[in-house]
Amino acid sequence: MAASALVSAWGPLRPGVPGLCRRRPPRGLWAHARRLPDPAGSGRSVAAVSGPGASGTDRYCLELLRKRDYEGYLCSLLLPAESRSSAFALRAFNVELAQVKDSVSEKTIGLMRMQFWKKTVDDVYCDSPPHQPVAIELWKAVKRHNLTKRWLMKIIDEREKNLDDKAYRNIQELENYAENTQSSLLYLTLEILGIKDLHADHAASHIGKAQGIVTCLRATPYHGSRRRVFLPMDICMLVALEDYLKKIQQVDFDIFHPSLQQKNTLLPLSLYIQSWRKRY
């Protein structure tokens, strides 16, 4: 739920959240990536990537990506030059939405911010974007590529629903979230590239869902530190039951054995139960 799209379904990756795969990229891609500006690079390198005629709003989006979605930033740099600024705008829009949940203390405030972005998208398609850097660049991208409004609104609506902080009951709910956020982002990226192909859309759907699932796994340590669990509940319960059955078998099915009273440090079942109760 582009190789990076990990920001898409669950928000920007936080520092210290390890990746699942450290496979070295193909030689050509690796050589190109080594020449890209570093996240902590100077504003000079940002200007170089943006181009000499880049506006302040364009550089704002690029800098936002470098700080909050560096993988998305790198992948956007690999796109054709004529599509790059629009890709930056699209991913910056995604970052703005993704960081709402972690930047507000009350759901009401989060809903107000989501409402702002809903109105912003409406205004963008009426050629009257607000004076906000990401909104202005998104307006340019919409005008340049005739982007489908439905995909932008799907991203907002799904992230708005996610403000409830509820665990997913099953893998299908997680896939639906990834489809409406991550896959929608990929559909828009295809439009930016001028690709209109049913097979490409089908692939984008599957890739978006896969990215959402991978992001969920990668973000587990971060969410765990905040006493939150977003792994699908049905899978978690099966894992917990399987673990318990193995342990009870080891003590000859003595349910009163002291070892069975110990906390499971690998799988904090109590958190899952609490999340399940909150949902219902």
Short mmCIF file of C-alpha atoms in Angstrom, two decimals:
data_model
loop_
_atom_site.label_atom_id
_atom_site.label_comp_id
_atom_site.label_asym_id
_atom_site.label_seq_id
_atom_site.Cartn_x
_atom_site.Cartn_y
_atom_site.Cartn_z
CA MET A 1 0.00 0.00 0.00
CA ALA A 2 7.31 4.14 -8.06
CA ALA A 3 9.48 2.02 -5.76
CA SER A 4 8.89 4.15 -2.77
CA ALA A 5 5.22 4.70 -2.32
CA LEU A 6 5.63 3.69 1.30
CA VAL A 7 4.45 7.10 2.28
CA SER A 8 1.30 6.63 0.45
CA ALA A 9 -0.75 4.26 2.53
CA TRP A 10 0.61 4.94 6.00
CA GLY A 11 2.28 8.30 5.71
CA PRO A 12 5.94 9.29 5.43
CA LEU A 13 8.45 6.81 6.74
CA ARG A 14 9.92 7.89 10.04
CA PRO A 15 13.65 7.87 10.65
CA GLY A 16 14.73 4.65 12.25
CA VAL A 17 12.04 2.45 10.69
CA PRO A 18 14.06 -0.22 8.89
CA GLY A 19 13.25 -1.47 5.41
CA LEU A 20 12.40 -5.08 4.74
CA CYS A 21 14.70 -5.45 1.78
CA ARG A 22 18.21 -4.16 1.33
CA ARG A 23 18.83 -5.64 -2.09
CA ARG A 24 21.15 -3.48 -4.11
CA PRO A 25 19.32 -1.84 -7.05
CA PRO A 26 20.38 -2.49 -10.67
CA ARG A 27 23.76 -1.04 -11.54
CA GLY A 28 22.41 1.70 -13.79
CA LEU A 29 19.85 2.83 -11.22
CA TRP A 30 22.41 2.66 -8.42
CA ALA A 31 24.87 4.80 -10.36
CA HIS A 32 22.17 7.37 -11.04
CA ALA A 33 20.99 7.41 -7.43
CA ARG A 34 24.52 8.06 -6.18
CA ARG A 35 24.52 11.34 -8.08
CA LEU A 36 21.25 12.52 -6.55
CA PRO A 37 21.22 15.21 -3.85
CA ASP A 38 21.42 13.99 -0.28
CA PRO A 39 18.44 14.60 2.05
CA ALA A 40 20.60 16.98 4.05
CA GLY A 41 21.99 18.66 0.94
CA SER A 42 22.04 22.38 0.41
CA GLY A 43 19.29 24.49 -1.09
CA ARG A 44 21.61 24.87 -4.02
CA SER A 45 21.15 21.23 -4.97
CA VAL A 46 17.40 21.64 -4.66
CA ALA A 47 17.47 24.48 -7.13
CA ALA A 48 19.57 22.40 -9.48
CA VAL A 49 17.04 19.58 -9.45
CA SER A 50 14.10 21.94 -9.79
CA GLY A 51 15.66 23.74 -12.70
CA PRO A 52 16.72 27.39 -13.14
CA GLY A 53 13.14 28.52 -13.80
CA ALA A 54 11.61 26.76 -10.82
CA SER A 55 9.20 28.74 -8.70
CA GLY A 56 9.24 29.02 -4.92
CA THR A 57 6.20 26.75 -4.69
CA ASP A 58 7.94 24.13 -6.82
CA ARG A 59 11.00 24.16 -4.57
CA TYR A 60 8.74 23.98 -1.51
CA CYS A 61 7.18 20.72 -2.74
CA LEU A 62 10.57 19.28 -3.61
CA GLU A 63 12.00 20.17 -0.21
CA LEU A 64 8.95 18.72 1.55
CA LEU A 65 9.55 15.42 -0.23
CA ARG A 66 13.25 15.39 0.58
CA LYS A 67 12.46 15.77 4.26
CA ARG A 68 9.31 13.66 4.61
CA ASP A 69 9.31 11.16 1.74
CA TYR A 70 12.86 10.76 0.53
CA GLU A 71 12.14 7.53 -1.33
CA GLY A 72 9.31 9.25 -3.21
CA TYR A 73 11.68 12.12 -3.95
CA LEU A 74 14.27 9.77 -5.48
CA CYS A 75 11.69 7.94 -7.57
CA SER A 76 10.26 11.21 -8.87
CA LEU A 77 13.73 12.26 -10.02
CA LEU A 78 13.81 9.22 -12.28
CA LEU A 79 10.74 10.43 -14.20
CA PRO A 80 11.04 12.44 -17.44
CA ALA A 81 11.93 16.07 -16.80
CA GLU A 82 8.63 17.33 -18.19
CA SER A 83 6.68 15.25 -15.66
CA ARG A 84 8.89 15.76 -12.63
CA SER A 85 7.39 18.94 -11.14
CA SER A 86 3.88 17.47 -11.37
CA ALA A 87 5.05 14.30 -9.65
CA PHE A 88 6.61 16.41 -6.89
CA ALA A 89 3.29 18.26 -6.47
CA LEU A 90 1.30 15.03 -6.32
CA ARG A 91 3.55 13.42 -3.74
CA ALA A 92 3.75 16.62 -1.70
CA PHE A 93 -0.07 16.62 -1.62
CA ASN A 94 0.09 13.04 -0.35
CA VAL A 95 2.61 14.00 2.34
CA GLU A 96 0.41 16.87 3.52
CA LEU A 97 -2.48 14.45 3.99
CA ALA A 98 -0.37 11.69 5.50
CA GLN A 99 1.07 13.87 8.25
CA VAL A 100 -2.29 15.22 9.43
CA LYS A 101 -2.96 12.20 11.64
CA ASP A 102 0.31 12.52 13.57
CA SER A 103 0.27 16.31 13.80
CA VAL A 104 -3.07 16.83 15.54
CA SER A 105 -4.07 16.11 19.12
CA GLU A 106 -7.80 15.85 18.43
CA LYS A 107 -9.74 14.18 15.65
CA THR A 108 -11.85 17.31 15.17
CA ILE A 109 -8.79 19.28 14.17
CA GLY A 110 -7.79 16.53 11.77
CA LEU A 111 -11.25 16.61 10.19
CA MET A 112 -10.95 20.37 9.73
CA ARG A 113 -7.66 19.95 7.90
CA MET A 114 -9.11 17.24 5.68
CA GLN A 115 -12.03 19.55 4.92
CA PHE A 116 -9.51 22.21 3.92
CA TRP A 117 -7.96 19.84 1.40
CA LYS A 118 -11.35 18.77 0.05
CA LYS A 119 -12.21 22.41 -0.58
CA THR A 120 -8.74 22.97 -1.98
CA VAL A 121 -9.23 20.23 -4.57
CA ASP A 122 -12.63 21.69 -5.49
CA ASP A 123 -11.03 25.13 -5.86
CA VAL A 124 -8.17 23.68 -7.92
CA TYR A 125 -10.66 22.37 -10.46
CA CYS A 126 -12.37 25.80 -10.47
CA ASP A 127 -9.03 27.46 -11.28
CA SER A 128 -8.95 29.25 -7.92
CA PRO A 129 -6.41 27.42 -5.71
CA PRO A 130 -5.65 28.89 -2.28
CA HIS A 131 -2.31 30.61 -1.69
CA GLN A 132 -0.64 27.49 -0.37
CA PRO A 133 2.47 26.10 -2.11
CA VAL A 134 1.27 22.52 -2.53
CA ALA A 135 -2.18 23.65 -3.65
CA ILE A 136 -0.68 25.94 -6.29
CA GLU A 137 1.60 23.22 -7.65
CA LEU A 138 -1.26 20.72 -7.62
CA TRP A 139 -3.33 23.17 -9.64
CA LYS A 140 -0.51 23.41 -12.20
CA ALA A 141 -0.33 19.62 -12.41
CA VAL A 142 -4.10 19.32 -12.88
CA LYS A 143 -4.06 21.94 -15.64
CA ARG A 144 -1.04 20.42 -17.35
CA HIS A 145 -2.18 16.78 -17.31
CA ASN A 146 -5.96 16.97 -16.82
CA LEU A 147 -5.73 14.78 -13.71
CA THR A 148 -8.82 12.88 -12.59
CA LYS A 149 -10.39 14.57 -9.58
CA ARG A 150 -11.89 11.31 -8.31
CA TRP A 151 -8.49 9.84 -7.41
CA LEU A 152 -7.49 12.93 -5.42
CA MET A 153 -10.73 12.85 -3.46
CA LYS A 154 -10.38 9.12 -2.79
CA ILE A 155 -7.03 9.74 -1.12
CA ILE A 156 -8.51 12.45 1.10
CA ASP A 157 -11.63 10.46 2.00
CA GLU A 158 -9.66 7.34 2.92
CA ARG A 159 -7.17 9.23 5.07
CA GLU A 160 -10.04 11.03 6.75
CA LYS A 161 -11.61 7.70 7.71
CA ASN A 162 -8.23 6.58 9.01
CA LEU A 163 -8.23 9.36 11.61
CA ASP A 164 -10.32 7.05 13.80
CA ASP A 165 -7.15 5.07 14.58
CA LYS A 166 -8.95 1.73 14.31
CA ALA A 167 -7.26 -1.56 13.61
CA TYR A 168 -8.06 -3.43 10.42
CA ARG A 169 -10.28 -6.45 10.94
CA ASN A 170 -8.79 -8.36 8.04
CA ILE A 171 -6.37 -8.14 5.14
CA GLN A 172 -9.19 -7.01 2.84
CA GLU A 173 -9.69 -3.82 4.83
CA LEU A 174 -5.98 -3.08 4.65
CA GLU A 175 -6.01 -3.71 0.89
CA ASN A 176 -8.99 -1.39 0.47
CA TYR A 177 -7.13 1.35 2.31
CA ALA A 178 -4.04 0.83 0.17
CA GLU A 179 -6.13 0.80 -3.02
CA ASN A 180 -7.78 4.12 -2.19
CA THR A 181 -4.55 5.81 -1.17
CA GLN A 182 -1.50 4.17 -2.68
CA SER A 183 -3.07 2.85 -5.88
CA SER A 184 -4.88 6.14 -6.44
CA LEU A 185 -1.53 7.89 -6.21
CA LEU A 186 -0.13 5.54 -8.86
CA TYR A 187 -3.14 6.06 -11.15
CA LEU A 188 -2.48 9.80 -11.01
CA THR A 189 1.21 9.24 -11.69
CA LEU A 190 0.31 7.25 -14.81
CA GLU A 191 -1.84 10.19 -15.94
CA ILE A 192 1.09 12.53 -15.40
CA LEU A 193 3.17 10.28 -17.65
CA GLY A 194 0.43 10.22 -20.27
CA ILE A 195 -0.12 6.48 -19.88
CA LYS A 196 -3.68 5.35 -20.52
CA ASP A 197 -3.67 1.60 -20.49
CA LEU A 198 -5.96 -0.88 -18.74
CA HIS A 199 -3.10 -3.29 -18.06
CA ALA A 200 -1.02 -0.50 -16.50
CA ASP A 201 -3.93 0.44 -14.27
CA HIS A 202 -4.37 -3.19 -13.24
CA ALA A 203 -0.69 -3.45 -12.35
CA ALA A 204 -0.87 -0.15 -10.43
CA SER A 205 -3.75 -1.52 -8.38
CA HIS A 206 -1.79 -4.60 -7.31
CA ILE A 207 1.43 -2.64 -6.73
CA GLY A 208 -0.41 -0.11 -4.59
CA LYS A 209 -1.94 -2.83 -2.43
CA ALA A 210 1.43 -4.54 -2.05
CA GLN A 211 3.08 -1.27 -1.07
CA GLY A 212 0.38 -0.63 1.50
CA ILE A 213 0.93 -4.03 3.11
CA VAL A 214 4.71 -3.59 3.12
CA THR A 215 4.35 -0.13 4.62
CA CYS A 216 2.14 -1.54 7.36
CA LEU A 217 4.87 -4.04 8.21
CA ARG A 218 7.66 -1.47 8.08
CA ALA A 219 5.77 0.95 10.30
CA THR A 220 4.97 -1.66 12.97
CA PRO A 221 7.91 -0.72 15.26
CA TYR A 222 6.90 2.95 15.11
CA HIS A 223 3.24 2.22 15.81
CA GLY A 224 4.22 -0.23 18.54
CA SER A 225 6.19 2.50 20.30
CA ARG A 226 2.95 4.47 20.44
CA ARG A 227 0.97 1.44 21.64
CA ARG A 228 -0.89 1.16 18.36
CA VAL A 229 -1.36 -1.97 16.25
CA PHE A 230 -2.50 -1.78 12.62
CA LEU A 231 -1.72 -5.30 11.45
CA PRO A 232 -4.92 -7.09 10.33
CA MET A 233 -6.71 -8.45 13.38
CA ASP A 234 -7.65 -11.82 11.90
CA ILE A 235 -4.02 -12.60 11.09
CA CYS A 236 -2.83 -11.38 14.48
CA MET A 237 -5.33 -13.56 16.29
CA LEU A 238 -4.30 -16.61 14.29
CA VAL A 239 -0.64 -15.96 15.09
CA ALA A 240 -1.45 -15.53 18.77
CA LEU A 241 -3.49 -18.74 18.89
CA GLU A 242 -0.84 -20.71 17.05
CA ASP A 243 1.83 -19.46 19.41
CA TYR A 244 -0.27 -20.41 22.45
CA LEU A 245 -1.03 -23.87 21.10
CA LYS A 246 2.66 -24.54 20.58
CA LYS A 247 3.43 -23.49 24.14
CA ILE A 248 0.64 -25.54 25.69
CA GLN A 249 1.80 -28.57 23.73
CA GLN A 250 5.29 -28.14 25.14
CA VAL A 251 3.91 -28.45 28.70
CA ASP A 252 1.76 -31.48 27.90
CA PHE A 253 -1.43 -29.39 27.69
CA ASP A 254 -1.25 -28.27 31.30
CA ILE A 255 -3.21 -25.01 31.13
CA PHE A 256 -2.10 -24.14 34.69
CA HIS A 257 1.62 -24.34 33.89
CA PRO A 258 3.46 -21.19 35.07
CA SER A 259 5.11 -20.64 31.68
CA LEU A 260 1.70 -20.01 30.12
CA GLN A 261 1.10 -17.10 32.46
CA GLN A 262 4.05 -15.14 31.13
CA LYS A 263 3.56 -12.23 28.76
CA ASN A 264 4.23 -12.84 25.11
CA THR A 265 6.88 -10.24 24.26
CA LEU A 266 6.81 -11.19 20.60
CA LEU A 267 3.11 -10.52 20.16
CA PRO A 268 1.38 -8.11 22.58
CA LEU A 269 -2.04 -9.75 22.36
CA SER A 270 -3.54 -7.37 24.88
CA LEU A 271 -3.07 -4.52 22.41
CA TYR A 272 -4.93 -6.43 19.72
CA ILE A 273 -7.79 -7.22 22.09
CA GLN A 274 -8.02 -3.57 23.13
CA SER A 275 -8.09 -2.46 19.49
CA TRP A 276 -10.73 -5.05 18.69
CA ARG A 277 -12.94 -3.88 21.58
CA LYS A 278 -12.62 -0.25 20.53
CA ARG A 279 -13.78 -1.14 17.04
CA TYR A 280 -16.97 -2.73 18.32
#
